[in-house]
Short mmCIF file of C-alpha atoms and ligand atoms in Angstrom, two decimals:
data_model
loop_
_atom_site.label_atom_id
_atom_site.label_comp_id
_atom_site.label_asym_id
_atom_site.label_seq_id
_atom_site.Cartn_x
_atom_site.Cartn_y
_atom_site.Cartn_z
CA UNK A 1499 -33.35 -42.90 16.75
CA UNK A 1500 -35.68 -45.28 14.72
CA UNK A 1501 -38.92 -42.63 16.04
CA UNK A 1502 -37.60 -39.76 14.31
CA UNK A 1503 -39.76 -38.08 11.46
CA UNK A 1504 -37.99 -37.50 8.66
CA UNK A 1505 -38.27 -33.61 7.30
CA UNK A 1506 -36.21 -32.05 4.10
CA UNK A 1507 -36.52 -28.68 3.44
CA UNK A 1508 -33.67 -26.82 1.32
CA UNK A 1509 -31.78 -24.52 4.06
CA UNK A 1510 -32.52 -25.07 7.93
CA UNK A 1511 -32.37 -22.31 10.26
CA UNK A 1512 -31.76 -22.21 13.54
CA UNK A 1513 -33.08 -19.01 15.11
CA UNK A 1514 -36.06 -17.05 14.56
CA UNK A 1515 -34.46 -13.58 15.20
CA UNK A 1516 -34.44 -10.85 12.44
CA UNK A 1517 -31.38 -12.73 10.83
CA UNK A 1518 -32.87 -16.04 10.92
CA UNK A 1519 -36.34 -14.90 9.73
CA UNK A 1520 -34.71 -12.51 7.34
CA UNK A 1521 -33.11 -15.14 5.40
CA UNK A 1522 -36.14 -17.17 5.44
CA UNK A 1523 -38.35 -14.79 3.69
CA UNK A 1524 -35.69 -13.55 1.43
CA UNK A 1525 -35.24 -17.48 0.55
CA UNK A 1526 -38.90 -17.89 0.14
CA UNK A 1527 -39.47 -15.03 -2.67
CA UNK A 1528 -36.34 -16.94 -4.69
CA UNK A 1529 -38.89 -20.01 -4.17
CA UNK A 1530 -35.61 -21.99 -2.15
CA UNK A 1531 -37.57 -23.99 0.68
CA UNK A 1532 -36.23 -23.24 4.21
CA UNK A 1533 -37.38 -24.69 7.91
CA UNK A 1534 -37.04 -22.16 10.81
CA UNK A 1535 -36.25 -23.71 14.32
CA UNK A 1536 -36.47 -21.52 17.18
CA UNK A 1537 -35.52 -22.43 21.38
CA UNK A 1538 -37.66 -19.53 22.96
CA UNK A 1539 -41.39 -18.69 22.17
CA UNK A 1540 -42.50 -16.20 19.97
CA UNK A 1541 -44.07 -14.22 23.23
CA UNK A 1542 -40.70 -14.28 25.02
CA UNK A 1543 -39.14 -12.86 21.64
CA UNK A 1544 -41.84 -10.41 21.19
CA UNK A 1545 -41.68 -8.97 25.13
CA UNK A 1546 -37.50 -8.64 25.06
CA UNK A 1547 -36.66 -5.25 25.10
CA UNK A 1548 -34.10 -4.45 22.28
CA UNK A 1549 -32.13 -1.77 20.83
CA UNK A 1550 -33.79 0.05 17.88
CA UNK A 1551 -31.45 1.78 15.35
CA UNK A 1552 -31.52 0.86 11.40
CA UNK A 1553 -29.17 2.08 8.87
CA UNK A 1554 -31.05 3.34 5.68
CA UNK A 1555 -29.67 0.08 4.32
CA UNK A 1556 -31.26 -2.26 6.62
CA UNK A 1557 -34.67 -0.13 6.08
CA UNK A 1558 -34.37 0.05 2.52
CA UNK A 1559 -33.96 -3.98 2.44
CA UNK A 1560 -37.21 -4.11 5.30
CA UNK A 1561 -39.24 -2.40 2.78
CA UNK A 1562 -38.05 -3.28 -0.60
CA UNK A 1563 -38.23 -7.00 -0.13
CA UNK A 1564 -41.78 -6.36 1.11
CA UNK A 1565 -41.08 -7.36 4.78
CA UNK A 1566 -42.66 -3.82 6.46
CA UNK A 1567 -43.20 -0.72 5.23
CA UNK A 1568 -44.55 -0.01 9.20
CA UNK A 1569 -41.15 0.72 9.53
CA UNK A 1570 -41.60 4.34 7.23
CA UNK A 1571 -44.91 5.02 9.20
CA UNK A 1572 -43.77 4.05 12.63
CA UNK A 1573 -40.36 4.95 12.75
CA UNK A 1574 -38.90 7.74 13.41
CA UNK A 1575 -36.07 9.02 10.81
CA UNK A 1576 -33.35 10.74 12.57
CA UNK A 1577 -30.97 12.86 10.51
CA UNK A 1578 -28.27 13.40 13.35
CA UNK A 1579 -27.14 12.52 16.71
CA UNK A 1580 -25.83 14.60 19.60
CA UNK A 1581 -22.40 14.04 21.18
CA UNK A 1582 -22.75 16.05 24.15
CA UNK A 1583 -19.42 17.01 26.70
CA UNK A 1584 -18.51 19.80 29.21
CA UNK A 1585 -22.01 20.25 29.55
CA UNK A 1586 -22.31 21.09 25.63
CA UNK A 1587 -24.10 19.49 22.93
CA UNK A 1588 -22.54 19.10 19.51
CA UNK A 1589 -24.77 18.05 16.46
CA UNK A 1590 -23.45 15.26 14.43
CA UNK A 1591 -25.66 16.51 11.04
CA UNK A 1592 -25.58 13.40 9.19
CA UNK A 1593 -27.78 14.63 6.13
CA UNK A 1594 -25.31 17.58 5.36
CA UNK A 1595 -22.36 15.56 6.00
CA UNK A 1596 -23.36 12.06 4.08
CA UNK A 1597 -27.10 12.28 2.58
CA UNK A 1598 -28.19 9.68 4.42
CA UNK A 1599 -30.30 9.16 7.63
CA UNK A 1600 -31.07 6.35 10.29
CA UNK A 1601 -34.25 5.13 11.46
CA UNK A 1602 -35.55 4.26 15.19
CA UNK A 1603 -37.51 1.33 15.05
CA UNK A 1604 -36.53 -1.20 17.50
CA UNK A 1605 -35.71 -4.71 16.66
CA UNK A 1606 -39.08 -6.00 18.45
CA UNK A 1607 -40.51 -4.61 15.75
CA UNK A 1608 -38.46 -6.09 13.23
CA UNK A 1609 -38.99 -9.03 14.60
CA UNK A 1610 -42.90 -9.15 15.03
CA UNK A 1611 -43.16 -7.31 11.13
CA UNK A 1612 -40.65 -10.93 9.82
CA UNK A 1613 -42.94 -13.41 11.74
CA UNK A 1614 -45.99 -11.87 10.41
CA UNK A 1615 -44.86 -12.04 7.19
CA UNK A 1616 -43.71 -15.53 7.16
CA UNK A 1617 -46.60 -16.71 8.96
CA UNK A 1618 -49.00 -14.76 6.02
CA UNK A 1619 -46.57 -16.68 3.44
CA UNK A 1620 -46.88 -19.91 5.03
CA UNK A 1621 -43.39 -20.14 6.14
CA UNK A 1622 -42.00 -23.19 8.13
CA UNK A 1623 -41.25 -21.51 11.63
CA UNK A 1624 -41.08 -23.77 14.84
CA UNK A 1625 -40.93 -21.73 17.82
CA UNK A 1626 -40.42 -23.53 21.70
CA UNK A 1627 -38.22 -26.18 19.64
CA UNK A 1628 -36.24 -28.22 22.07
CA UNK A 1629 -32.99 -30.16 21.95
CA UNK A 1630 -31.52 -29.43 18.71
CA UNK A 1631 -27.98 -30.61 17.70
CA UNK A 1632 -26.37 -30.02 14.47
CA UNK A 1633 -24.62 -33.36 12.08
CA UNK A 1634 -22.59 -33.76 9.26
CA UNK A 1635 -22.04 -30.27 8.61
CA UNK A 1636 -19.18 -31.39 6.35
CA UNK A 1637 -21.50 -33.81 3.94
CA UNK A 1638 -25.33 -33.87 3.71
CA UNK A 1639 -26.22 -31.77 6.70
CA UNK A 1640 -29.24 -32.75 9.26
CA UNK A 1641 -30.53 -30.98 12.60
CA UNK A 1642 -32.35 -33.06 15.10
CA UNK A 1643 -35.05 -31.78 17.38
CA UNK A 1644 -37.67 -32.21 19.13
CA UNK A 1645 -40.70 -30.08 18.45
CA UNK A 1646 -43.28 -27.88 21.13
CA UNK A 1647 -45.41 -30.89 21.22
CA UNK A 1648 -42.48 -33.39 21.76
CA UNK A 1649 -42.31 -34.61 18.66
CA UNK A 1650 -38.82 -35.55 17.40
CA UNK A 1651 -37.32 -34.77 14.27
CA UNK A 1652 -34.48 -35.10 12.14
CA UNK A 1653 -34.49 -32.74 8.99
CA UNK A 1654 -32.50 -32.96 6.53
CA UNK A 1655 -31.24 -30.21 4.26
CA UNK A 1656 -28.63 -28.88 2.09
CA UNK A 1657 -27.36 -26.40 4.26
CA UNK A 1658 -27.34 -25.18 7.74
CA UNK A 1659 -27.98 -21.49 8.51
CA UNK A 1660 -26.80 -21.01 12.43
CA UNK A 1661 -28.72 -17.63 12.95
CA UNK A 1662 -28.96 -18.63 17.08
CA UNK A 1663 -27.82 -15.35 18.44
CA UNK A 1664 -24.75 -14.58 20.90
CA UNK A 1665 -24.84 -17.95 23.09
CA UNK A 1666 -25.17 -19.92 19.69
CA UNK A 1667 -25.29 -23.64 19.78
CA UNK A 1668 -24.16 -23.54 16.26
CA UNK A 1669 -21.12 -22.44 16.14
CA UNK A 1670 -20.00 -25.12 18.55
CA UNK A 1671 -20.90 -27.34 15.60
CA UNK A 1672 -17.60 -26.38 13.70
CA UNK A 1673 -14.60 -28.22 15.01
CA UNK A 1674 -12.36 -26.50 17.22
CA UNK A 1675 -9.79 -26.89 15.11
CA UNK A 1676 -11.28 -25.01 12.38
CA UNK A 1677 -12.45 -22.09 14.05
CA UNK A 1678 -10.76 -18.76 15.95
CA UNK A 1679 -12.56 -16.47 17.42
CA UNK A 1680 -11.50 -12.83 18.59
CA UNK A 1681 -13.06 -11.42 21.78
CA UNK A 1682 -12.38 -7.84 23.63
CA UNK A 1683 -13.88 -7.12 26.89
CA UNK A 1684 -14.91 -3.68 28.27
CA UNK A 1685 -14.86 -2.98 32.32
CA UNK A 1686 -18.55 -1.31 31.96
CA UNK A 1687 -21.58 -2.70 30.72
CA UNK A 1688 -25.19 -0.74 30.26
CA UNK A 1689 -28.15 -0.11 32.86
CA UNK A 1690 -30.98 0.21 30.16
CA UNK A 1691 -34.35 1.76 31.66
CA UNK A 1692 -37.73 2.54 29.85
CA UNK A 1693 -39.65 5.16 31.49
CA UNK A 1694 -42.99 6.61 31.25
CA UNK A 1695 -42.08 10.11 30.16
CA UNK A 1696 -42.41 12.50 27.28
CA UNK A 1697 -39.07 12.97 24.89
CA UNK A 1698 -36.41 14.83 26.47
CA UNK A 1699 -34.93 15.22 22.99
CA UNK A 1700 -36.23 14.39 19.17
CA UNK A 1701 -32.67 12.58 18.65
CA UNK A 1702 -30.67 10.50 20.07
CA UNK A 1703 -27.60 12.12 22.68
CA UNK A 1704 -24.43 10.16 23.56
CA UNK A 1705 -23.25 12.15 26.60
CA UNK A 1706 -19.68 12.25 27.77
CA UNK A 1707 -19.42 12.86 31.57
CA UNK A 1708 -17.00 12.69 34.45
CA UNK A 1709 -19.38 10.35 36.09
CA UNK A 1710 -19.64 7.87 33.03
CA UNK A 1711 -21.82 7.72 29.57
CA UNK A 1712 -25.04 8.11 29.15
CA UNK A 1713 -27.49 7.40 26.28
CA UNK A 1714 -31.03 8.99 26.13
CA UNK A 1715 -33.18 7.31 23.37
CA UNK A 1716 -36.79 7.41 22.14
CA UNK A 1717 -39.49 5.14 21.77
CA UNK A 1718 -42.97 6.75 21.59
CA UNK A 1719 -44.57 9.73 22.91
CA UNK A 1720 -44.93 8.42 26.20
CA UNK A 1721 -42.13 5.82 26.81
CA UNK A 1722 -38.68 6.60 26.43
CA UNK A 1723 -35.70 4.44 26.26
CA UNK A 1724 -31.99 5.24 28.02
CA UNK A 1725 -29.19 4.04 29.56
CA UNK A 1726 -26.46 4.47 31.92
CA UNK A 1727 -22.86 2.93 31.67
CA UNK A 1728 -22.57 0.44 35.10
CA UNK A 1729 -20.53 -2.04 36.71
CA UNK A 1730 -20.77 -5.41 34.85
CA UNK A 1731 -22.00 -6.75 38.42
CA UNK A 1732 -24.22 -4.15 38.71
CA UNK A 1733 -27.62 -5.66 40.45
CA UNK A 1734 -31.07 -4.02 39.27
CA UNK A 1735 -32.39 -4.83 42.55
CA UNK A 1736 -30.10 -1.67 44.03
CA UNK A 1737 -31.95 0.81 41.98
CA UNK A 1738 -34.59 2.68 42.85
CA UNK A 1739 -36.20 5.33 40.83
CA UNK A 1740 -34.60 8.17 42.56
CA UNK A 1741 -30.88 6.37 42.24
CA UNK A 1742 -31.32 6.23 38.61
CA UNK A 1743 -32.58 9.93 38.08
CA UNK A 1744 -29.92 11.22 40.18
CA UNK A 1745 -27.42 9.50 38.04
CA UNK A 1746 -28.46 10.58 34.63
CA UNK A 1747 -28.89 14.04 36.03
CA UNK A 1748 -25.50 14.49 37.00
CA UNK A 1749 -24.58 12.74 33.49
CA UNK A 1750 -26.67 14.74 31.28
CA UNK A 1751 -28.09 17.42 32.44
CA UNK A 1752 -26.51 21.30 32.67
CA UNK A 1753 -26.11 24.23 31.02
CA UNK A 1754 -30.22 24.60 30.37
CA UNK A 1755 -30.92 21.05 29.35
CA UNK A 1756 -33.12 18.61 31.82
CA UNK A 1757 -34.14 15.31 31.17
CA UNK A 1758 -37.68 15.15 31.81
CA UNK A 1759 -37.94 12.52 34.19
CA UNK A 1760 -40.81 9.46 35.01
CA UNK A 1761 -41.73 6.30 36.60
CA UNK A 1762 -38.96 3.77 35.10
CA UNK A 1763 -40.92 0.73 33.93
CA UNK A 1764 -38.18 -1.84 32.70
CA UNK A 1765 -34.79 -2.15 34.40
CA UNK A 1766 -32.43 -4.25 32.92
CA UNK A 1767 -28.49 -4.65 33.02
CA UNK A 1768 -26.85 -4.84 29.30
CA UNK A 1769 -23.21 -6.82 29.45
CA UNK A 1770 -21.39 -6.61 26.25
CA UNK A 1771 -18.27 -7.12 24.46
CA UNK A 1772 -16.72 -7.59 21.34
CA UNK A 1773 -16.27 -11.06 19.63
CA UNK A 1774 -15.83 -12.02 16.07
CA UNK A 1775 -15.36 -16.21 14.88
CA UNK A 1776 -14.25 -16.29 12.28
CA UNK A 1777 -14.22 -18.29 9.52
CA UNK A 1778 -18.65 -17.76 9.67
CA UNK A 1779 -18.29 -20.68 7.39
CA UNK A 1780 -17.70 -24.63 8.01
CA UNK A 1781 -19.02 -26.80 5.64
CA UNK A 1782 -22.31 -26.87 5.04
CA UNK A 1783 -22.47 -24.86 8.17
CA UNK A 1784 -23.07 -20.66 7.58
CA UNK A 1785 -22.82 -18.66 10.49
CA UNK A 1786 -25.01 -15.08 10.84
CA UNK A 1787 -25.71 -12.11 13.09
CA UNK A 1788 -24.62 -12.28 16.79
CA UNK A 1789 -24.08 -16.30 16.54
CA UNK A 1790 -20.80 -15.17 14.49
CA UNK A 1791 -20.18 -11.51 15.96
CA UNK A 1792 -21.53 -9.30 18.83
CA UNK A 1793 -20.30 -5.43 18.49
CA UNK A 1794 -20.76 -2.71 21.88
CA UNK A 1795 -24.25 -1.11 21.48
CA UNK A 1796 -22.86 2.13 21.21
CA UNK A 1797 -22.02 1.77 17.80
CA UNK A 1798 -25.90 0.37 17.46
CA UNK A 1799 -24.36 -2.36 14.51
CA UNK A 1800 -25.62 -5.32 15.82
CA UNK A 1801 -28.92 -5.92 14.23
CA UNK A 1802 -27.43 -3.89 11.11
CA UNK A 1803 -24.73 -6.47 10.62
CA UNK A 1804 -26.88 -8.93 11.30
CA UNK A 1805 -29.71 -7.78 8.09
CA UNK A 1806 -26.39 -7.50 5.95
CA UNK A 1807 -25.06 -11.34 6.81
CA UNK A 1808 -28.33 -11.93 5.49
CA UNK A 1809 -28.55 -10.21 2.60
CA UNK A 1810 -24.81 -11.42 1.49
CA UNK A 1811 -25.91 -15.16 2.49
CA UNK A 1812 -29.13 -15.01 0.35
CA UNK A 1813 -27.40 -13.53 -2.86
CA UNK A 1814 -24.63 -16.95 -2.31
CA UNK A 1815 -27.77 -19.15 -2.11
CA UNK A 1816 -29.83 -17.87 -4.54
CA UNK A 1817 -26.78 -17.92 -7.24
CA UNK A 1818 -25.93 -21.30 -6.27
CA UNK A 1819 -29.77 -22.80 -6.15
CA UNK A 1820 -30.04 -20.81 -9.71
CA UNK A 1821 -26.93 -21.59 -11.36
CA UNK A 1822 -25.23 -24.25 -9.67
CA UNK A 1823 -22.22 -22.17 -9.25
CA UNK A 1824 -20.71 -21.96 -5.66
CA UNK A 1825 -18.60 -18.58 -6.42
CA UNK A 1826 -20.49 -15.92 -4.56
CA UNK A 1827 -21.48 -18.66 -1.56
CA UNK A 1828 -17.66 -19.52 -1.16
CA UNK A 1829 -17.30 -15.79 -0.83
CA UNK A 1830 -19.95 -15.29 2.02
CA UNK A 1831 -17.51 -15.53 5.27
CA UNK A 1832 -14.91 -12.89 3.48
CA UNK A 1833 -17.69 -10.88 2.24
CA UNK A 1834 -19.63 -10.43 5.89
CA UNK A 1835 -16.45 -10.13 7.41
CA UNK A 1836 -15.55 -6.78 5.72
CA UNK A 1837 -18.05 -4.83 7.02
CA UNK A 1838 -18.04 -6.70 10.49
CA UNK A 1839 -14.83 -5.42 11.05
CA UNK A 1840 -15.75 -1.85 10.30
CA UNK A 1841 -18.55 -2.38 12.22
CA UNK A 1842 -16.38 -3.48 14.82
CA UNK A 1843 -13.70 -0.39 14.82
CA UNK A 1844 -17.04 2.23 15.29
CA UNK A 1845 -18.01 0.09 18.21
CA UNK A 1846 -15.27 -0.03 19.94
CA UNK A 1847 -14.04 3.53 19.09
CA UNK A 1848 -17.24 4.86 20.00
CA UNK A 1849 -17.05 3.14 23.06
CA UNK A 1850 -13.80 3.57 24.28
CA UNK A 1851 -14.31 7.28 23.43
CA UNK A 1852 -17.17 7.95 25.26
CA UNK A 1853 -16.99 5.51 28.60
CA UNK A 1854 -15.03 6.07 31.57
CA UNK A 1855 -13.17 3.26 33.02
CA UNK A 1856 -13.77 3.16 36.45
CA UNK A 1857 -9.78 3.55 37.27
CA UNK A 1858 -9.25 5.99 34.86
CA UNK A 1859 -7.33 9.05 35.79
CA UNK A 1860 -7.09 12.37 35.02
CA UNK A 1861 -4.83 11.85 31.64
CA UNK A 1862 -7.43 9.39 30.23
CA UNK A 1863 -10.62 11.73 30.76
CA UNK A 1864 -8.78 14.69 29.64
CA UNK A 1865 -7.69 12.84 26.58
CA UNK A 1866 -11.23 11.56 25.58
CA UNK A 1867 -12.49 15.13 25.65
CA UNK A 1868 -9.41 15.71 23.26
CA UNK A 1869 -10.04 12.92 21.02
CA UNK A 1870 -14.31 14.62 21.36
CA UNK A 1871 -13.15 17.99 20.62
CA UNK A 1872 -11.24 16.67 17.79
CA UNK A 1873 -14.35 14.87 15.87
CA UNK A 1874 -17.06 17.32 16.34
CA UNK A 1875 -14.28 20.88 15.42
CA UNK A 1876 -13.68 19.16 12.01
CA UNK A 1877 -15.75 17.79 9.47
CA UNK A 1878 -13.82 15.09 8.83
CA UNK A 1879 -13.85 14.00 12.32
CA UNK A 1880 -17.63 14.62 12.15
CA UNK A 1881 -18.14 12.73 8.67
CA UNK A 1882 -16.15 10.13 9.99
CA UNK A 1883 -18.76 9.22 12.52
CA UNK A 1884 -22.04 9.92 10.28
CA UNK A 1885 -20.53 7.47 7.64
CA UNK A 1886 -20.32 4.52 9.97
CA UNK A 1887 -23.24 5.32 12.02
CA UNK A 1888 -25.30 5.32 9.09
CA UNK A 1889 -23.78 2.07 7.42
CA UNK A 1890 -21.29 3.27 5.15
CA UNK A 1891 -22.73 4.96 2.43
CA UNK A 1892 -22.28 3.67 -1.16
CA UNK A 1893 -20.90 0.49 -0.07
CA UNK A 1894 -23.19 -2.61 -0.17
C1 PHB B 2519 -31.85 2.16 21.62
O1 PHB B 2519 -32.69 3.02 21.34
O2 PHB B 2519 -32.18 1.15 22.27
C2 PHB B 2519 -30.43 2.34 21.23
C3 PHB B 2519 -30.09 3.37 20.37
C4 PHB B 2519 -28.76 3.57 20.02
C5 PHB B 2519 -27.78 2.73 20.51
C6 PHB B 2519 -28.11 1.68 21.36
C7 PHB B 2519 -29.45 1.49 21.72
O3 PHB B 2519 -26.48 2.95 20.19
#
């Protein structure tokens, strides 16, 4: 490896998502150098379709730490949800119940406001990167790579942020040994369409049916964003536009309400489950966002968790770089987890509560419209669900 350049920064990152991008500019304004090494191109990032709540934490970091404040003009604030069942909606009034609110911006646009801002800073982000592999995560850590033009590299830092998203390369770095990681699997996964139509509804509605969930989101005036609860094996190919309308019809519609309906412009199928590794620490190695943790979207945590990681990794770096003390960094993996084990509960009680299993009898349907009855007739049931869908207010 004679032909490798040598680079240093400070902290390498590997992944140019919100978490990875996050940490990068959060690193910056502390003046702690950081490299930012990314597989796919920033077009392929920038054209995925992804889901698009924020907690008021999440925006409040966004803005404060001078990353967008698009985010107030361009999304939209959303001060409840519906839980709809029987045919019925039921207004989950997060405002009267917590104070807070959540925000619809999707995480494209969290991710196109980070890389603008790190490209106006001058930050070090490599995009189309190729062959990376992670070393001597236990001493003086190095990644090699190989760069868009087919350069190759080895850079050396002091520590190794694996931000690389749910089919992380990273993680693999920590020996099996030293690792454990947690996964639950659900027997539906999500047909997500966007469709050329004006909003059916100014919030969000998680609908409850006897033929399966459905989810109708926003995104502008004009395009709309929902889904469908499907087979994992579900093919796209097998859908036309008519298939799809007829099934969130009988999902959503009744008693007065109609989705309004349009040409469905993106058809993709969503496969999910629950996995947590835990510790998100080896090393020299630190672990954030879906490269240590992927939650159900139902809950809509993932990019939320992912911010927080973040924002609890950059306080353990910025103490250490300032004061040489490794306290709050050795704290990091027990910190994260906390909340990524909330985060997990509201995912998978959400989900469990509001999907039907496709061999699910009589009993279990009857019982989830029990267990829906139960949350939206009380207010604790009620603030139970605005707390965690808004991120916990008051903790941090
Ligand atoms: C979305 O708008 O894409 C969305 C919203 C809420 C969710 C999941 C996805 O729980």
């Amino acid at each position: 490896m004679a032909n490798r350049k040598v680079l240093t920064t400070q902290v390498a990152i590997l992944g140019a998502g919100p978490a990875g991008l996050m940490l990068s500019h959060l690193l910056a304004k502390a003046g702690i150098e950081s490299t930012v090494l990314e597989l796919r191109s920033h077009q392929e990032i920038a054209e995925t379709v992804r889901a698009g709540i924020l907690e008021h934490g999440s925006v409040n970091l966004l803005v404060d730490c001078g990353v967008s404040d698009r985010v107030l003009r361009d999304g939209d604030r959303h001060d409840g949800i519906e839980l709809r069942f029987n045919g019925e909606s039921h207004r989950i009034d997060f405002q009267d119940l917590v104070g807070e609110s959540v925000w619809l911006y999707p995480q494209t646009d969290v991710f196109l406001d980070l890389a603008a801002r790190r490209q106006a800073d001058g930050g070090d982000v490599r995009y189309s990167v190729t062959d990376t592999s992670i070393l001597d995560i236990e001493g003086k850590p190095k990644v090699w790579f190989t760069d868009a033009d087919g350069v190759d590299y080895e850079l050396q830092a002091d520590f190794v942020t694996g931000a690389d998203g749910s089919r992380s390369q990273s993680r693999s770095a920590i020996p099996e040994a030293r690792r454990q990681r947690y996964l639950h699997e659900y027997p539906f996964a999500w047909f997500g369409i966007l469709t050329e139509a004006p909003r059916s509804s100014n919030e969000l509605i998680y609908a409850h049916s006897a033929n399966g969930f459905a989810l109708i989101s926003q995104r502008t005036e004009t395009v709309q964003r929902m889904y469908f609860q499907c087979d994992p094996n579900e093919d796209v190919g097998n859908w036309s536009d008519d298939r799809i309308w007829e099934t969130f019809r009988s999902r959503v519609n009744g008693n007065g309400f109609e989705l309004k309906e349009g040409p469905v412009i993106d058809k993709t199928v969503l496969k999910f489950r629950s996995s947590v590794l835990t510790p998100m620490r080896h090393g020299n190695l630190f672990l954030a966002g879906d490269a240590a943790h992927t939650v159900p979207p139902t809950g809509a945590k993932g990019l939320n968790l992912a911010l927080h990681d973040v924002k609890v990794l950059f306080e353990g770096l910025d103490s250490f770089y300032r004061t040489g003390n490794a306290r709050l960094l050795d704290a990091y993996s027990d910190l994260a987890l906390d909340r990524v084990w909330k985060a997990q509960q509201f995912s998978y009680w959400m989900t469990s509560m509001l999907h039907t299993p496709a061999e699910a009898g009589g009993f279990t349907r009857a019982r989830q419209l029990g267990e829906l009855n139960s949350v939206v007739s009380s207010r604790h049931g009620r603030a139970y669900l605005a707390e965690a869908y808004t991120g916990w207010p008051g903790s941090r």
